mmCIF file of C-alpha atoms in Angstrom:
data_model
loop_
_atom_site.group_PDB
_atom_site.id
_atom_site.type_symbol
_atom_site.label_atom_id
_atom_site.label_comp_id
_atom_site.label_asym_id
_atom_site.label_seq_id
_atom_site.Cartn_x
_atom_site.Cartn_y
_atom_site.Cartn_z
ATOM 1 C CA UNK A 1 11.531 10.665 2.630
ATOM 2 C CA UNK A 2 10.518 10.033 6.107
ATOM 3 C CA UNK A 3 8.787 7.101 6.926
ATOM 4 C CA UNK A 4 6.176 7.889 9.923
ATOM 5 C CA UNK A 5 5.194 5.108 13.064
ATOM 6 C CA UNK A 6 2.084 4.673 11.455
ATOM 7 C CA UNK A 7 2.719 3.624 8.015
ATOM 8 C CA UNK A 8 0.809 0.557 6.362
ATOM 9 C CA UNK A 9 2.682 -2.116 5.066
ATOM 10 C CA UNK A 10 1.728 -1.176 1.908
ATOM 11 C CA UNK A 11 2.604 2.790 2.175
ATOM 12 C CA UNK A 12 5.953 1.309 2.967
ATOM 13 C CA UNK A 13 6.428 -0.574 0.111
ATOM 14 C CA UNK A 14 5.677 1.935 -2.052
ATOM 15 C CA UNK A 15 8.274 4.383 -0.418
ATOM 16 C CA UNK A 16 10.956 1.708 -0.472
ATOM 17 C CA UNK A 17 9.894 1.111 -4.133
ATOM 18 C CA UNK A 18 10.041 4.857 -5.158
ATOM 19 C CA UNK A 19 13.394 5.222 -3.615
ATOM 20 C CA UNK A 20 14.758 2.360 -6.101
ATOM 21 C CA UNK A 21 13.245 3.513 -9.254
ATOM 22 C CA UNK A 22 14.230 7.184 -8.091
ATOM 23 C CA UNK A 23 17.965 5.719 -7.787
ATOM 24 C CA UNK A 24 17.814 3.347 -11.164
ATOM 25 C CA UNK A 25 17.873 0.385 -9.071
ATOM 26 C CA UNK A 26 15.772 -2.693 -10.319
ATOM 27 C CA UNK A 27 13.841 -3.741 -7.360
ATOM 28 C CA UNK A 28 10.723 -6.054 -7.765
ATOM 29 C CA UNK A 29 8.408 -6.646 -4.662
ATOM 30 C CA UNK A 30 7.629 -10.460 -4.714
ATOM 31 C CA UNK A 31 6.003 -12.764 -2.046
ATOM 32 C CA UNK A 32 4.054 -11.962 0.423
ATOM 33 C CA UNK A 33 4.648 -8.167 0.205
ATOM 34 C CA UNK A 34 2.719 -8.629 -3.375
ATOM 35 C CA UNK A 35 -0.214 -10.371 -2.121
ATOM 36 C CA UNK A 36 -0.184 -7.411 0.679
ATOM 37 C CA UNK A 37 -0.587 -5.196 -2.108
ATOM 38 C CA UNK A 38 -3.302 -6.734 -4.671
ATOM 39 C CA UNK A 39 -5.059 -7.936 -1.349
ATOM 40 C CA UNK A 40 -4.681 -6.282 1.565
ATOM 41 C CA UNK A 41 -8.149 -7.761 3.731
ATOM 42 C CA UNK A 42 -7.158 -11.270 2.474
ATOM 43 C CA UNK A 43 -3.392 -11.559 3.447
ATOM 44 C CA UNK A 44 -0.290 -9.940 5.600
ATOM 45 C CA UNK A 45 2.567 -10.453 5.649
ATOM 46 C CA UNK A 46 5.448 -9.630 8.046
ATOM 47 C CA UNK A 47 7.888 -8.649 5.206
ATOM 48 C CA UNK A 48 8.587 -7.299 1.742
ATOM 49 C CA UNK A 49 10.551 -9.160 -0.163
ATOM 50 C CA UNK A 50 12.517 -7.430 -3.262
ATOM 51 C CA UNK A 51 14.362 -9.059 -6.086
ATOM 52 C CA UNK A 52 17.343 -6.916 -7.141
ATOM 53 C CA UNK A 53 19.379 -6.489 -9.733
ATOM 54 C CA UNK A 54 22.699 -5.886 -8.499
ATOM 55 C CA UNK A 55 22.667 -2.546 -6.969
ATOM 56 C CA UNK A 56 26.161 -1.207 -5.645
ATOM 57 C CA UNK A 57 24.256 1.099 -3.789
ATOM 58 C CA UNK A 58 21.697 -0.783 -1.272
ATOM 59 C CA UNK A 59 22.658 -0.080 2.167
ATOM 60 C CA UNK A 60 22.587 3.667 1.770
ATOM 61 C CA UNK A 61 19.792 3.639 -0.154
ATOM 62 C CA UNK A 62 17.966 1.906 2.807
ATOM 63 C CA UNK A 63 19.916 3.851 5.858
ATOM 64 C CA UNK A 64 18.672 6.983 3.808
ATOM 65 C CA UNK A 65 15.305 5.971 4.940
ATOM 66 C CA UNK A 66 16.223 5.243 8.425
ATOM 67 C CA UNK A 67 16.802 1.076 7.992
ATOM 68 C CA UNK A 68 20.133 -0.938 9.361
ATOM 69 C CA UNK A 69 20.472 -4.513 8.755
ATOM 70 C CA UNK A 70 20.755 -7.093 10.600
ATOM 71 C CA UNK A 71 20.886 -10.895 9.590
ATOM 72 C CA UNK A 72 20.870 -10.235 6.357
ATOM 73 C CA UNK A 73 16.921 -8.684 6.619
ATOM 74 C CA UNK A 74 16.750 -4.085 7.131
ATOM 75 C CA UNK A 75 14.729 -3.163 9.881
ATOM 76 C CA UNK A 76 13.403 -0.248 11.027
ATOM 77 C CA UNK A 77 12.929 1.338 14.408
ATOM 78 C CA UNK A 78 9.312 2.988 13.571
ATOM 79 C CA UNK A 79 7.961 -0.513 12.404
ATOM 80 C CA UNK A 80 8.066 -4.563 12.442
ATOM 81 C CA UNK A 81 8.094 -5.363 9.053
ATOM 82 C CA UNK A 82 11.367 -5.968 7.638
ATOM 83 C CA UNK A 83 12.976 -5.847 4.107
ATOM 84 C CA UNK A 84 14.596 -9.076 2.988
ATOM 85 C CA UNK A 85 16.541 -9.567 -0.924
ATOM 86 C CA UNK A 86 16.127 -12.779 -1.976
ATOM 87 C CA UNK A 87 18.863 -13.806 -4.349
ATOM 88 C CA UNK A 88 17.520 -12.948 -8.057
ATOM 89 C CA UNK A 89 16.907 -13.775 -10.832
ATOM 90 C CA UNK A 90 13.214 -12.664 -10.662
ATOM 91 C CA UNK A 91 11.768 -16.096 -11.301
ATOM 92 C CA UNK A 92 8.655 -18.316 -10.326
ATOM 93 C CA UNK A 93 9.188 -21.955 -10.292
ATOM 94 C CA UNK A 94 10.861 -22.844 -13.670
ATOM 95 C CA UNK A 95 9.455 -19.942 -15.068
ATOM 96 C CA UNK A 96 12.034 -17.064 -15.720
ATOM 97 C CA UNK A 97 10.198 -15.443 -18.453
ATOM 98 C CA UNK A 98 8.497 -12.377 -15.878
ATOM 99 C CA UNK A 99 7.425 -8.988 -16.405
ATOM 100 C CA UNK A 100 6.545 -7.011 -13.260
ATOM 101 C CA UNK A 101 3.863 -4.360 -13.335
ATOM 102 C CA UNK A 102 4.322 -0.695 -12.186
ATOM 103 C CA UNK A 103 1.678 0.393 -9.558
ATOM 104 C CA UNK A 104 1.711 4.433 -9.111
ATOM 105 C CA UNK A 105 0.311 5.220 -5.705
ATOM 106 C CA UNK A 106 -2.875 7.303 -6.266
ATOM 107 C CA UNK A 107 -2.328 9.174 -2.938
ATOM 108 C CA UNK A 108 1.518 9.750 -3.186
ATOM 109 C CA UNK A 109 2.690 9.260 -6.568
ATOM 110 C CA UNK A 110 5.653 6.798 -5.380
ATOM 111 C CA UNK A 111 6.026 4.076 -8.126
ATOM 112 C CA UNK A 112 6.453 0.234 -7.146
ATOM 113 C CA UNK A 113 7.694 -2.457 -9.518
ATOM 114 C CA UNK A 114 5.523 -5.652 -8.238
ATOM 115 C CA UNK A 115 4.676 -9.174 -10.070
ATOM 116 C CA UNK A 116 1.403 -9.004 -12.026
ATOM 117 C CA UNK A 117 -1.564 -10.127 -10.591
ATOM 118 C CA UNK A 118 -1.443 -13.282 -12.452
ATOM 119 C CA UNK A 119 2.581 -13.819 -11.224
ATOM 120 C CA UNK A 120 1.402 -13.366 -7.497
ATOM 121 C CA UNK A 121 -0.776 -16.289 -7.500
ATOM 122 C CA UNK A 122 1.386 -18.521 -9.413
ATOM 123 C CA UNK A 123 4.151 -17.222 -6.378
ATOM 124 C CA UNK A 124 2.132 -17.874 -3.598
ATOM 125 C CA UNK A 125 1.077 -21.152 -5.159
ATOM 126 C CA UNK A 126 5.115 -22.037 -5.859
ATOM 127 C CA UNK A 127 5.162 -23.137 -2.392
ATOM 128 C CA UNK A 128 2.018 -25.639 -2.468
ATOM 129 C CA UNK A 129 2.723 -27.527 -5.533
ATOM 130 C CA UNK A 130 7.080 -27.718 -4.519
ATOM 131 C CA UNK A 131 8.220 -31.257 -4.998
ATOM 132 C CA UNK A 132 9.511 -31.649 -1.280
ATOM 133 C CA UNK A 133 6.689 -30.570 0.974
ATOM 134 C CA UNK A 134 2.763 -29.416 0.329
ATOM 135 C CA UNK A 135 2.439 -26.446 2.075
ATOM 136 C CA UNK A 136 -1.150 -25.841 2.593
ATOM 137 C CA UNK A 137 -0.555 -22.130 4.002
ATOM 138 C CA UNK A 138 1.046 -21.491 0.954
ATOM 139 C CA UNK A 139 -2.705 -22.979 -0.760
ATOM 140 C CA UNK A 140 -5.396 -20.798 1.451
ATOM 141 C CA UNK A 141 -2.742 -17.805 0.256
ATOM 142 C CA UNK A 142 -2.851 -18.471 -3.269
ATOM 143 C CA UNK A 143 -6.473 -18.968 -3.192
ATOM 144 C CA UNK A 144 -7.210 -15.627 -0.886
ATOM 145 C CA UNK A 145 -5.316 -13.660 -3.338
ATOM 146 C CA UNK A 146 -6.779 -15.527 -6.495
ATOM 147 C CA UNK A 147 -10.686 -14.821 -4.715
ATOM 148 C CA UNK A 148 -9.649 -10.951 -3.918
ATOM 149 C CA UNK A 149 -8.245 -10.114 -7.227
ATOM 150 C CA UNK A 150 -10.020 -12.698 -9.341
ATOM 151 C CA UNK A 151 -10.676 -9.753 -12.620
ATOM 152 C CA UNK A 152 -7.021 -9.195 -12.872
ATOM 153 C CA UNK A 153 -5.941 -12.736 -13.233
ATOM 154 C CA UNK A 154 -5.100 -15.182 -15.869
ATOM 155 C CA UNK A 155 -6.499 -18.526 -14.875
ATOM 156 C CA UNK A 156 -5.680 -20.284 -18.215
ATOM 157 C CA UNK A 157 -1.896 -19.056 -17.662
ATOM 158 C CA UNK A 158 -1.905 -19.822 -14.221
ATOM 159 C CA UNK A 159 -3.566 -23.590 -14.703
ATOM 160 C CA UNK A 160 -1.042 -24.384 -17.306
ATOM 161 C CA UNK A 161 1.911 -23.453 -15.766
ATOM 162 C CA UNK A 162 0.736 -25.177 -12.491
ATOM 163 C CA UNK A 163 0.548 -28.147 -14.352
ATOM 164 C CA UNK A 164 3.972 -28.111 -15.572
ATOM 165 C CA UNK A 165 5.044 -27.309 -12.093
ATOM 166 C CA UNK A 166 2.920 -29.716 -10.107
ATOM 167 C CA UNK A 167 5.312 -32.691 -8.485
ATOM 168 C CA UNK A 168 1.979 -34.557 -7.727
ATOM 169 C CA UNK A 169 -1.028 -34.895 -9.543
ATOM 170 C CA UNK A 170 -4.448 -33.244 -8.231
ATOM 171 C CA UNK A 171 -2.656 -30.683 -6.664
ATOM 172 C CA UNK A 172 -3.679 -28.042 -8.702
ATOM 173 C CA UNK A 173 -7.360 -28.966 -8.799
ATOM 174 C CA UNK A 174 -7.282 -28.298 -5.388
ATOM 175 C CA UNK A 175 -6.427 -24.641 -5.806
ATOM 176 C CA UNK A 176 -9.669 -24.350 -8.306
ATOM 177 C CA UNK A 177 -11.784 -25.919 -6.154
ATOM 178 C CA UNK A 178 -11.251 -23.478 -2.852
ATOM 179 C CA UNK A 179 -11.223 -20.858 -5.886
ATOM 180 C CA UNK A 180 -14.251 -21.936 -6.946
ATOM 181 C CA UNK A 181 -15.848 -23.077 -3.216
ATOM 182 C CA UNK A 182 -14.452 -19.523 -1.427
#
């Protein structure tokens, strides 16, 4: 697999994603790379970050495709985006209990193992309702996301966790109401 100048973001990660599942590597796209996916016009990112399961295999995997690393992120020399591995397990908040989804590119056929709809939001929104600091970037994500892909998601899931997660009260009426305001 060859991966051209032009590729999207999104083309990528579904390349990248084929190339585990093709190997029997457990690779699930997380963070911002997700919200790329389920919403490309409302967020970018400049990454893709995967949670593996340990895979003895990685680096040639990824020089296969024409990637070296360096600090601990692959790059590429066609592109700017970079592949980072956050250490596993695949979680979100306190919540360890995660099923990803499998997208099939309708163009290529490469498979991609992503968090649901529903587990995008609730990651983008781990980062606004963290005990140590309110990042509001981390808010207009969650709700950009949440507004594009509103059909697939599971408020009632999503509000009850957030509860559970909040450190500080109110913080996860705030997310509703730029849901319900945007």
């Amino acid at each position: 697999m060859k991966l051209e100048p032009g590729i999207s973001i999104s083309d990528l990660a579904f390349c990248v994603g084929e190339t585990f599942i093709a190997h029997g590597a457990k690779a699930v796209l997380s963070g911002g790379g997700a919200a790329v996916i389920y919403a490309p016009e409302a967020y970018q990112s400049h990454d893709l970050d995967f949670i593996l399961e340990y895979y003895d295999g990685l680096s040639p995997l990824l020089t296969n495709l024409g990637f070296y690393e360096k600090h601990r992120q692959y790059k590429h020399p066609n592109f700017s985006w970079t592949l980072e591995f956050p250490p596993g397990p695949l979680a979100i908040g306190g919540d360890y209990d995660i099923a990803p989804t499998r997208l099939v590119n309708p163009d290529t056929g490469y498979r991609l193992d992503i968090l649901s709809p529903t587990d995008c939001v609730r990651d983008r929104l781990t980062h606004f309702l963290a005990p140590t600091h309110s990042d509001f970037s981390a808010l207009d994500q969650a709700v950009a996301v949440a507004h594009a892909i509103r059909p697939k998601i599971d408020l009632d899931l999503i509000r009850a966790w957030a509860l559970k997660e909040e450190s500080q009260k109110g913080r996860y009426d705030l997310f509703e109401k730029r849901l319900l305001d945007s």
